[in-house]
Short mmCIF file of C-alpha atoms in Angstrom, two decimals:
data_model
loop_
_atom_site.label_atom_id
_atom_site.label_comp_id
_atom_site.label_asym_id
_atom_site.label_seq_id
_atom_site.Cartn_x
_atom_site.Cartn_y
_atom_site.Cartn_z
CA MET A 251 -227.67 -229.22 95.51
CA THR A 252 -224.11 -229.73 96.41
CA ARG A 253 -221.39 -227.19 95.61
CA LEU A 254 -219.95 -229.58 92.95
CA SER A 255 -223.28 -229.85 91.20
CA ALA A 256 -223.62 -226.11 91.13
CA LEU A 257 -220.13 -225.72 89.65
CA LEU A 258 -220.77 -228.25 86.91
CA GLY A 259 -224.04 -226.60 86.11
CA GLY A 260 -222.28 -223.30 85.59
CA ILE A 261 -219.71 -224.80 83.22
CA GLY A 262 -222.54 -226.34 81.25
CA VAL A 263 -224.10 -222.96 80.76
CA VAL A 264 -220.87 -221.64 79.25
CA LEU A 265 -219.90 -224.64 77.10
CA GLY A 266 -223.35 -225.58 75.94
CA PRO A 267 -223.54 -223.24 72.92
CA LEU A 268 -220.02 -224.12 71.80
CA VAL A 269 -220.63 -227.84 72.01
CA ALA A 270 -223.81 -227.38 70.05
CA CYS A 271 -221.73 -225.97 67.19
CA GLY A 272 -219.68 -229.15 66.99
CA GLY A 273 -216.21 -229.48 68.39
CA SER A 274 -214.56 -229.90 64.95
CA ASP A 275 -215.90 -226.52 63.71
CA LEU A 276 -214.41 -224.52 66.46
CA VAL A 277 -212.83 -221.34 64.89
CA LEU A 278 -210.99 -218.75 66.87
CA PRO A 279 -211.04 -215.19 65.41
CA THR A 280 -207.22 -214.98 64.91
CA GLU A 281 -207.15 -218.10 62.71
CA THR A 282 -208.96 -216.40 59.80
CA GLY A 283 -206.12 -213.95 59.00
CA PRO A 284 -203.47 -214.50 56.26
CA GLY A 285 -200.86 -217.02 57.29
CA ASP A 286 -198.88 -217.76 54.11
CA ILE A 287 -198.45 -216.88 50.42
CA ALA A 288 -197.10 -219.32 47.86
CA LEU A 289 -196.08 -219.32 44.20
CA TYR A 290 -198.84 -221.05 42.33
CA SER A 291 -197.76 -220.67 38.67
CA GLY A 292 -195.90 -218.34 36.29
CA ASN A 293 -192.42 -218.53 37.82
CA ASN A 294 -189.20 -218.99 35.78
CA GLN A 295 -190.69 -218.07 32.41
CA PHE A 296 -188.72 -216.94 29.37
CA GLY A 297 -189.81 -213.94 27.35
CA ARG A 298 -188.61 -211.28 24.95
CA ALA A 299 -187.68 -207.77 25.97
CA GLY A 300 -190.72 -205.50 25.86
CA ALA A 301 -193.16 -208.41 25.49
CA GLU A 302 -195.79 -209.82 27.86
CA LEU A 303 -195.09 -213.21 29.39
CA SER A 304 -197.25 -215.99 28.02
CA GLU A 305 -198.57 -217.03 31.44
CA PRO A 306 -199.86 -214.85 34.29
CA LEU A 307 -198.19 -214.59 37.68
CA VAL A 308 -200.41 -216.54 40.13
CA VAL A 309 -200.09 -216.71 43.93
CA LYS A 310 -202.14 -218.57 46.53
CA VAL A 311 -202.87 -217.08 49.96
CA LEU A 312 -203.63 -219.38 52.92
CA ASP A 313 -204.96 -218.55 56.34
CA ARG A 314 -203.26 -219.66 59.54
CA ARG A 315 -204.94 -223.05 59.35
CA GLY A 316 -203.51 -223.62 55.86
CA GLN A 317 -206.86 -223.10 54.16
CA PRO A 318 -207.37 -220.91 51.01
CA LEU A 319 -208.12 -217.34 52.00
CA ALA A 320 -210.64 -215.46 49.87
CA ASN A 321 -211.04 -211.69 49.45
CA GLN A 322 -207.46 -210.97 50.44
CA ARG A 323 -205.74 -208.13 48.59
CA VAL A 324 -202.31 -208.87 47.08
CA ALA A 325 -199.91 -206.22 45.70
CA PHE A 326 -197.84 -207.04 42.58
CA GLY A 327 -194.76 -205.03 41.60
CA LEU A 328 -191.17 -205.07 40.36
CA ALA A 329 -188.28 -205.97 42.64
CA VAL A 330 -186.13 -203.48 40.70
CA GLU A 331 -187.50 -200.89 38.31
CA VAL A 332 -186.68 -201.71 34.68
CA SER A 333 -187.43 -199.40 31.78
CA GLY A 334 -190.57 -200.50 29.95
CA ALA A 335 -191.60 -203.13 32.53
CA GLU A 336 -195.18 -203.16 33.79
CA ILE A 337 -197.31 -205.46 35.99
CA THR A 338 -201.10 -205.13 35.90
CA PRO A 339 -203.11 -204.94 37.98
CA GLY A 340 -200.95 -203.54 40.73
CA THR A 341 -203.39 -204.95 43.29
CA ALA A 342 -205.53 -208.08 42.93
CA GLU A 343 -207.96 -209.84 45.29
CA THR A 344 -207.95 -213.57 45.94
CA GLY A 345 -210.87 -215.70 44.88
CA VAL A 346 -212.55 -218.49 46.78
CA ASP A 347 -209.60 -220.75 45.95
CA GLY A 348 -207.21 -218.24 47.51
CA THR A 349 -205.48 -217.35 44.21
CA ALA A 350 -204.76 -213.93 42.72
CA GLU A 351 -202.99 -213.14 39.46
CA ALA A 352 -201.39 -210.38 37.39
CA ARG A 353 -199.83 -209.99 33.93
CA TRP A 354 -196.18 -209.03 33.44
CA VAL A 355 -194.81 -207.02 30.50
CA LEU A 356 -191.04 -207.43 30.60
CA GLY A 357 -188.66 -204.50 30.59
CA SER A 358 -186.36 -203.53 27.74
CA VAL A 359 -183.13 -204.96 29.20
CA SER A 360 -182.20 -208.56 28.47
CA GLY A 361 -181.09 -210.81 31.32
CA ALA A 362 -182.87 -211.65 34.60
CA GLN A 363 -185.86 -209.65 35.90
CA THR A 364 -187.81 -210.17 39.15
CA ALA A 365 -191.37 -209.42 40.28
CA VAL A 366 -192.73 -209.42 43.85
CA ALA A 367 -196.19 -210.37 45.19
CA ARG A 368 -196.92 -209.17 48.75
CA VAL A 369 -199.95 -209.71 51.02
CA ILE A 370 -201.40 -206.30 51.87
CA GLY A 371 -201.54 -205.88 55.64
CA ALA A 372 -198.93 -208.58 56.17
CA ASP A 373 -195.87 -207.21 54.40
CA ASP A 374 -193.68 -210.02 55.66
CA LEU A 375 -195.66 -212.42 53.49
CA GLU A 376 -194.23 -212.16 49.98
CA VAL A 377 -192.98 -214.30 47.08
CA ARG A 378 -190.81 -213.52 44.07
CA PHE A 379 -191.21 -214.45 40.43
CA ASN A 380 -188.14 -214.72 38.20
CA ALA A 381 -188.06 -214.33 34.43
CA ILE A 382 -185.27 -214.73 31.89
CA VAL A 383 -185.46 -211.95 29.31
CA GLY A 384 -184.06 -212.48 25.83
CA ALA A 385 -183.51 -209.86 23.18
CA ALA A 386 -186.40 -208.82 21.01
CA GLY A 387 -186.19 -209.46 17.27
CA PRO A 388 -183.05 -208.25 15.43
CA SER A 389 -183.45 -204.66 14.32
CA HIS A 390 -180.09 -203.02 13.58
CA ILE A 391 -176.53 -203.90 12.54
CA GLU A 392 -173.60 -201.68 13.46
CA ALA A 393 -169.80 -201.64 13.24
CA VAL A 394 -167.80 -202.44 16.35
CA SER A 395 -164.18 -202.34 15.17
CA GLY A 396 -161.78 -203.16 12.35
CA SER A 397 -162.14 -200.17 10.03
CA GLY A 398 -159.27 -197.79 9.26
CA GLN A 399 -156.44 -200.32 9.44
CA ALA A 400 -153.38 -200.41 7.17
CA ALA A 401 -151.22 -203.29 5.97
CA PRO A 402 -149.07 -204.24 2.97
CA VAL A 403 -150.91 -205.32 -0.18
CA GLY A 404 -151.91 -208.97 -0.24
CA THR A 405 -151.62 -209.44 3.54
CA GLU A 406 -154.22 -210.07 6.23
CA LEU A 407 -155.18 -207.13 8.43
CA PRO A 408 -153.95 -207.52 12.01
CA ASP A 409 -157.42 -207.10 13.54
CA PRO A 410 -160.68 -208.76 12.45
CA LEU A 411 -163.73 -206.87 11.22
CA ILE A 412 -166.45 -206.96 13.90
CA VAL A 413 -170.13 -206.01 13.72
CA ARG A 414 -172.94 -206.28 16.26
CA VAL A 415 -176.65 -206.99 15.79
CA ILE A 416 -179.05 -205.46 18.32
CA ASP A 417 -182.79 -205.31 18.90
CA GLY A 418 -184.84 -202.14 19.12
CA PHE A 419 -183.77 -201.66 22.75
CA GLY A 420 -180.04 -202.08 22.09
CA ASN A 421 -179.80 -205.66 23.38
CA PRO A 422 -177.41 -207.99 21.52
CA VAL A 423 -179.18 -210.59 19.37
CA GLU A 424 -177.78 -214.09 18.96
CA GLY A 425 -178.16 -216.35 15.93
CA VAL A 426 -178.38 -213.78 13.11
CA THR A 427 -176.63 -214.78 9.87
CA LEU A 428 -174.87 -212.06 7.89
CA SER A 429 -172.70 -211.91 4.77
CA TRP A 430 -169.23 -210.41 4.27
CA ALA A 431 -167.71 -209.18 1.01
CA ALA A 432 -164.54 -207.35 -0.02
CA GLU A 433 -164.30 -205.18 -3.13
CA GLU A 434 -160.58 -205.93 -3.15
CA GLY A 435 -158.92 -208.99 -1.67
CA ARG A 436 -160.95 -211.61 0.20
CA VAL A 437 -162.72 -212.20 3.52
CA SER A 438 -162.84 -215.40 5.54
CA PRO A 439 -165.44 -216.50 6.39
CA ASP A 440 -167.79 -214.84 3.93
CA GLU A 441 -170.77 -215.71 6.16
CA SER A 442 -170.98 -215.75 9.95
CA VAL A 443 -173.55 -215.98 12.76
CA THR A 444 -173.80 -213.66 15.76
CA GLY A 445 -172.94 -215.06 19.18
CA GLN A 446 -174.48 -214.39 22.59
CA ASP A 447 -172.90 -210.93 22.55
CA GLY A 448 -174.56 -210.18 19.21
CA ARG A 449 -171.18 -210.01 17.48
CA ALA A 450 -169.91 -211.58 14.27
CA THR A 451 -166.40 -211.36 12.83
CA THR A 452 -164.34 -212.06 9.73
CA SER A 453 -160.72 -211.66 8.63
CA TRP A 454 -159.80 -209.50 5.63
CA THR A 455 -156.84 -210.14 3.34
CA LEU A 456 -156.17 -207.03 1.27
CA GLY A 457 -156.02 -206.99 -2.52
CA THR A 458 -152.90 -206.40 -4.56
CA SER A 459 -153.49 -202.73 -5.44
CA ALA A 460 -152.06 -200.07 -3.16
CA GLY A 461 -154.45 -197.43 -1.85
CA SER A 462 -157.84 -197.37 -0.21
CA GLN A 463 -159.82 -200.64 -0.17
CA SER A 464 -163.27 -201.47 1.15
CA ALA A 465 -165.28 -204.38 2.57
CA SER A 466 -168.80 -204.67 3.96
CA ALA A 467 -171.14 -206.71 6.14
CA THR A 468 -174.76 -207.09 5.02
CA ALA A 469 -177.96 -208.37 6.59
CA ASP A 470 -181.65 -207.61 6.14
CA LEU A 471 -181.56 -205.06 8.95
CA ASN A 472 -181.40 -201.34 9.52
CA GLY A 473 -177.86 -200.04 9.17
CA SER A 474 -176.94 -202.52 6.43
CA PRO A 475 -174.52 -202.56 4.74
CA VAL A 476 -171.84 -201.79 7.29
CA ASP A 477 -168.78 -200.50 5.42
CA PHE A 478 -165.14 -200.93 6.39
CA THR A 479 -162.10 -199.28 4.81
CA ALA A 480 -158.42 -200.10 4.92
CA THR A 481 -155.26 -198.71 3.38
CA ALA A 482 -153.15 -201.14 1.38
CA ARG A 483 -149.53 -200.08 1.43
CA ALA A 484 -147.13 -201.05 -1.32
CA GLY A 485 -145.12 -204.15 -0.59
CA SER A 486 -141.35 -204.43 -0.54
CA ALA A 487 -139.53 -202.83 -3.46
CA ASP A 488 -139.09 -205.37 -6.25
CA ARG A 489 -138.10 -203.57 -9.47
CA LEU A 490 -136.80 -200.20 -10.65
CA LEU A 491 -138.36 -199.09 -13.94
CA ARG A 492 -137.28 -196.43 -16.43
CA VAL A 493 -140.21 -194.11 -17.15
CA SER A 494 -138.89 -191.31 -19.37
CA GLY A 495 -135.87 -189.19 -20.24
CA ASP A 496 -133.75 -191.77 -22.08
CA ASP A 497 -132.07 -191.25 -25.48
CA GLN A 498 -132.09 -187.45 -25.49
CA ASN A 499 -129.76 -185.12 -27.42
CA GLY A 500 -128.16 -181.91 -26.26
CA ARG A 501 -125.16 -179.64 -26.59
CA PRO A 502 -122.06 -180.46 -24.55
CA GLY A 503 -122.30 -178.96 -21.07
CA SER A 504 -126.03 -178.27 -21.40
CA ARG A 505 -128.93 -179.50 -19.28
CA LEU A 506 -131.15 -181.94 -21.13
CA ALA A 507 -134.61 -180.72 -22.04
CA ASN A 508 -136.48 -183.47 -20.19
CA PRO A 509 -135.89 -184.80 -16.68
CA LEU A 510 -134.97 -188.42 -16.05
CA VAL A 511 -137.82 -190.31 -14.41
CA VAL A 512 -137.80 -193.75 -12.78
CA ARG A 513 -140.44 -195.66 -10.84
CA LEU A 514 -139.86 -198.09 -7.99
CA VAL A 515 -142.53 -200.81 -7.74
CA ASP A 516 -143.38 -203.85 -5.65
CA SER A 517 -144.09 -207.31 -7.05
CA GLU A 518 -147.65 -206.24 -7.93
CA GLY A 519 -146.61 -203.09 -9.78
CA ASN A 520 -147.56 -200.66 -7.01
CA GLY A 521 -145.35 -197.63 -6.55
CA VAL A 522 -143.12 -197.83 -3.48
CA PRO A 523 -142.77 -194.42 -1.77
CA ASN A 524 -140.03 -192.92 0.40
CA ARG A 525 -137.06 -194.82 -1.01
CA ALA A 526 -133.80 -193.15 -1.98
CA VAL A 527 -132.68 -193.21 -5.62
CA SER A 528 -129.04 -192.37 -6.38
CA TRP A 529 -128.19 -190.84 -9.77
CA VAL A 530 -124.65 -191.80 -10.76
CA VAL A 531 -122.90 -190.47 -13.89
CA ALA A 532 -121.14 -193.37 -15.62
CA THR A 533 -119.46 -191.93 -18.77
CA GLY A 534 -119.05 -188.58 -20.46
CA GLY A 535 -118.76 -186.49 -17.32
CA GLY A 536 -121.53 -184.10 -16.47
CA ALA A 537 -123.72 -184.13 -13.37
CA ALA A 538 -127.16 -184.99 -12.01
CA GLU A 539 -129.15 -182.54 -9.88
CA PRO A 540 -130.13 -183.77 -7.37
CA VAL A 541 -127.73 -186.68 -7.01
CA THR A 542 -130.19 -188.39 -4.66
CA SER A 543 -133.97 -188.10 -4.77
CA THR A 544 -136.81 -189.81 -2.91
CA THR A 545 -139.67 -191.70 -4.54
CA ASP A 546 -143.06 -190.01 -4.22
CA ASP A 547 -146.41 -191.62 -3.37
CA GLY A 548 -146.52 -193.16 -6.84
CA GLY A 549 -142.99 -194.53 -6.54
CA ARG A 550 -141.51 -191.96 -8.97
CA ALA A 551 -138.21 -190.12 -8.63
CA THR A 552 -136.65 -187.55 -10.98
CA THR A 553 -133.45 -185.68 -11.63
CA GLU A 554 -132.08 -183.20 -14.17
CA TRP A 555 -129.03 -184.27 -16.22
CA THR A 556 -126.36 -181.84 -17.39
CA LEU A 557 -124.15 -183.39 -20.08
CA GLY A 558 -120.37 -183.49 -19.96
CA PRO A 559 -118.17 -180.92 -21.73
CA GLY A 560 -117.28 -183.03 -24.75
CA GLU A 561 -119.18 -184.39 -27.69
CA GLY A 562 -120.23 -188.02 -27.75
CA SER A 563 -122.15 -190.51 -25.67
CA ASN A 564 -123.08 -189.84 -22.06
CA THR A 565 -124.46 -192.48 -19.69
CA LEU A 566 -125.99 -192.29 -16.21
CA ASN A 567 -127.39 -194.91 -13.84
CA ALA A 568 -130.30 -194.69 -11.39
CA VAL A 569 -129.58 -196.95 -8.41
CA VAL A 570 -131.78 -198.22 -5.57
CA SER A 571 -129.75 -200.14 -3.03
CA GLY A 572 -130.78 -203.77 -2.77
CA VAL A 573 -133.17 -203.53 -5.73
CA GLY A 574 -131.45 -202.70 -8.99
CA VAL A 575 -129.99 -200.30 -11.54
CA VAL A 576 -131.57 -198.55 -14.54
CA GLY A 577 -129.40 -196.91 -17.20
CA PHE A 578 -129.96 -193.74 -19.25
CA SER A 579 -128.03 -192.58 -22.31
CA ALA A 580 -127.77 -189.23 -24.11
CA MET A 581 -125.77 -187.83 -27.03
CA ALA A 582 -123.82 -184.57 -26.72
CA SER A 583 -123.33 -182.78 -30.03
CA ASN A 584 -122.72 -179.24 -31.20
CA GLY A 585 -124.69 -179.95 -34.34
CA GLY A 586 -128.25 -179.68 -32.99
CA GLY A 587 -130.68 -180.02 -30.18
CA GLY A 588 -130.44 -177.07 -27.87
CA GLY A 589 -129.15 -177.61 -24.38
CA GLY A 590 -129.36 -175.51 -21.29
CA GLY A 591 -133.12 -175.96 -21.06
CA GLY A 592 -133.75 -173.37 -23.79
CA GLY A 593 -134.76 -175.23 -26.89
CA SER A 594 -135.13 -172.92 -29.89
CA GLY A 595 -136.58 -175.35 -32.44
CA ASP A 596 -140.11 -175.05 -33.72
CA ALA A 597 -142.81 -176.75 -31.68
CA THR A 598 -144.02 -179.87 -33.47
CA LYS A 599 -145.83 -182.03 -30.92
CA LEU A 600 -147.20 -182.53 -27.43
CA ALA A 601 -146.24 -185.35 -25.10
CA PHE A 602 -147.48 -186.48 -21.69
CA GLN A 603 -144.41 -186.14 -19.52
CA VAL A 604 -146.33 -187.44 -16.47
CA GLN A 605 -149.27 -189.71 -17.29
CA PRO A 606 -152.52 -189.67 -15.28
CA SER A 607 -152.50 -192.41 -12.63
CA ARG A 608 -155.19 -194.47 -10.94
CA THR A 609 -157.28 -192.54 -8.45
CA GLU A 610 -160.66 -192.52 -6.69
CA GLU A 611 -163.70 -190.57 -7.75
CA GLY A 612 -163.58 -187.02 -6.42
CA ARG A 613 -159.88 -187.34 -5.49
CA ARG A 614 -157.07 -185.35 -7.11
CA ILE A 615 -154.94 -187.19 -9.63
CA SER A 616 -151.49 -187.57 -8.10
CA PRO A 617 -148.79 -187.04 -9.15
CA ALA A 618 -149.84 -183.99 -11.16
CA VAL A 619 -150.29 -184.56 -14.89
CA GLU A 620 -147.61 -182.85 -17.04
CA VAL A 621 -147.71 -182.17 -20.78
CA ALA A 622 -144.57 -181.02 -22.62
CA VAL A 623 -144.30 -179.05 -25.87
CA LEU A 624 -141.49 -180.59 -27.96
CA ASP A 625 -139.58 -179.77 -31.14
CA GLN A 626 -138.79 -182.31 -33.85
CA SER A 627 -135.76 -183.53 -31.91
CA GLY A 628 -137.83 -184.24 -28.80
CA ASN A 629 -136.50 -181.27 -26.86
CA ARG A 630 -138.79 -179.07 -24.83
CA VAL A 631 -139.58 -175.72 -26.43
CA THR A 632 -138.78 -173.21 -23.70
CA ASP A 633 -138.30 -169.91 -25.49
CA ARG A 634 -142.03 -169.17 -25.60
CA ASP A 635 -145.18 -170.22 -23.76
CA PHE A 636 -148.09 -172.29 -25.03
CA GLU A 637 -151.60 -172.74 -23.66
CA VAL A 638 -152.33 -176.44 -23.26
CA LYS A 639 -155.90 -177.68 -22.79
CA LEU A 640 -157.08 -181.02 -21.42
CA GLU A 641 -160.34 -182.85 -22.02
CA LEU A 642 -161.67 -186.16 -20.72
CA ILE A 643 -162.17 -189.07 -23.11
CA ARG A 644 -165.00 -191.00 -21.46
CA ASP A 645 -164.96 -194.21 -23.54
CA GLY A 646 -168.60 -194.87 -22.62
CA ASN A 647 -168.34 -193.71 -19.00
CA ARG A 648 -170.17 -190.72 -17.53
CA GLY A 649 -167.52 -188.96 -15.48
CA LYS A 650 -166.67 -185.28 -15.70
CA LEU A 651 -163.21 -183.75 -15.48
CA LYS A 652 -162.91 -181.11 -12.77
CA GLY A 653 -160.13 -178.70 -11.93
CA ASP A 654 -158.16 -176.18 -14.00
CA ARG A 655 -158.00 -177.75 -17.46
CA ASP A 656 -156.13 -174.85 -19.17
CA GLN A 657 -152.49 -174.25 -18.25
CA ARG A 658 -149.65 -172.27 -19.81
CA THR A 659 -146.29 -173.92 -20.20
CA GLN A 660 -143.36 -173.00 -18.02
CA ALA A 661 -139.97 -174.12 -19.34
CA GLY A 662 -141.86 -176.08 -21.97
CA VAL A 663 -144.16 -177.97 -19.57
CA ALA A 664 -147.81 -177.42 -18.61
CA ARG A 665 -148.56 -178.82 -15.15
CA PHE A 666 -152.12 -179.76 -14.04
CA SER A 667 -152.14 -180.16 -10.27
CA ASP A 668 -155.85 -180.15 -9.32
CA LEU A 669 -157.53 -182.56 -11.73
CA GLU A 670 -160.19 -185.00 -10.55
CA VAL A 671 -162.91 -187.17 -12.10
CA ASP A 672 -166.27 -187.41 -10.36
CA ARG A 673 -167.33 -190.94 -11.39
CA GLU A 674 -165.68 -194.34 -11.47
CA GLY A 675 -164.62 -195.86 -14.78
CA GLU A 676 -161.72 -196.09 -17.20
CA TYR A 677 -160.72 -192.88 -18.95
CA ARG A 678 -158.07 -191.09 -21.02
CA LEU A 679 -157.02 -187.45 -21.24
CA ARG A 680 -156.56 -185.56 -24.50
CA ALA A 681 -154.11 -182.66 -24.62
CA SER A 682 -154.29 -179.96 -27.29
CA ALA A 683 -152.62 -176.64 -28.13
CA ASP A 684 -153.10 -174.23 -31.02
CA GLY A 685 -151.12 -175.25 -34.08
CA LEU A 686 -150.12 -178.66 -32.69
CA PRO A 687 -151.70 -182.10 -33.09
CA SER A 688 -153.54 -183.35 -30.03
CA VAL A 689 -152.23 -186.33 -28.08
CA ASP A 690 -154.01 -188.86 -25.86
CA SER A 691 -152.76 -190.15 -22.53
CA ASP A 692 -152.56 -193.72 -21.36
CA ARG A 693 -155.76 -195.17 -19.91
CA PHE A 694 -156.26 -194.68 -16.20
CA GLU A 695 -158.81 -196.03 -13.76
CA VAL A 696 -161.06 -194.07 -11.40
CA GLU A 697 -162.32 -196.24 -8.56
CA ASP A 698 -165.48 -195.90 -6.49
CA ASP A 699 -164.73 -193.98 -3.30
#
């Protein structure tokens, strides 16, 4: 045998078994390991916060020849931890087709969330699943801004009313319809739909009555209704009205029994506060004290009038610059009607010197109610005191009068400074004193707080 024959024979010994296996089935040991991982299904799904995605996350693992790799463990997890999110199982094993899967419960935060699948033992082999997370179902409605504003009556508030609708996790919810309503004035629109930020808005034009006003947003959700309040200020001064104190009688040089009272109002009849009223004697001499007073919250201003030294007619004007003039007249005579604030005639009647005004339930009536004891000439009886009592005339309503309802007169007047009514409705007050006929006040309204 030649050396070449011997060499070929040796090679045959080595290659024989391999050739017997078939050249196409030749598998080297390193080719059976994991070579790649791919997204198979479940990527780019949409789901609700806190809910499980409708489809599982599925990956496919291939060996280095590109063939499905069975029995390979794959780890599933979150790229970033999100409250409430969970992927199960945390580890899955591929089947004969090379696939492994897990289920994904989304976290509580809306937006984008990401999961990762990684081949165990080959950490560089990984894929990522993305999901878009929308809010869960609408759960709660809450105020954002717009309450506590102030504006003149009949005008639109400078800032809109804004509410927000959220799910149980606090995510904003889009597409929820809600209704708006104003107890006074109007809202526009009266129905709106939440946007992507969960917010809905409306504009509020105040009603024509000065004071506290309210509006609300309603939906079939927790937190509904959402209440808003605003303060309607009186508009520009429009008219000066005479309230009381005209056509009195007194002795020359004496102070009239009753003060002069005017009221400054806007075009809607609301009292205009903090405006100066000048009291100017026109004829007869005499003097006003003070000569200038300021309107109170109800638009009222008062002064005391001392008549001139001679008998006859006296006149005085109340003046508000740029608005108007209101005149008062009085008769000075030595024949009757005590002056100097000390009427000595017999008491014959009661009169509301300051009527009760509109208020809110549980709020003090302001200005304070005043009841005067008068003689037959209409002068206050000041030489003795009387106990005056008040009661509430309900006229079918259920409110109760609270505060000190019994007061003694001082200088002929009983003043009730802490009265309030605990329920909304329209009421009157009745004043009484021993030996005198009772008298009823004007009607006044108590609004819901």
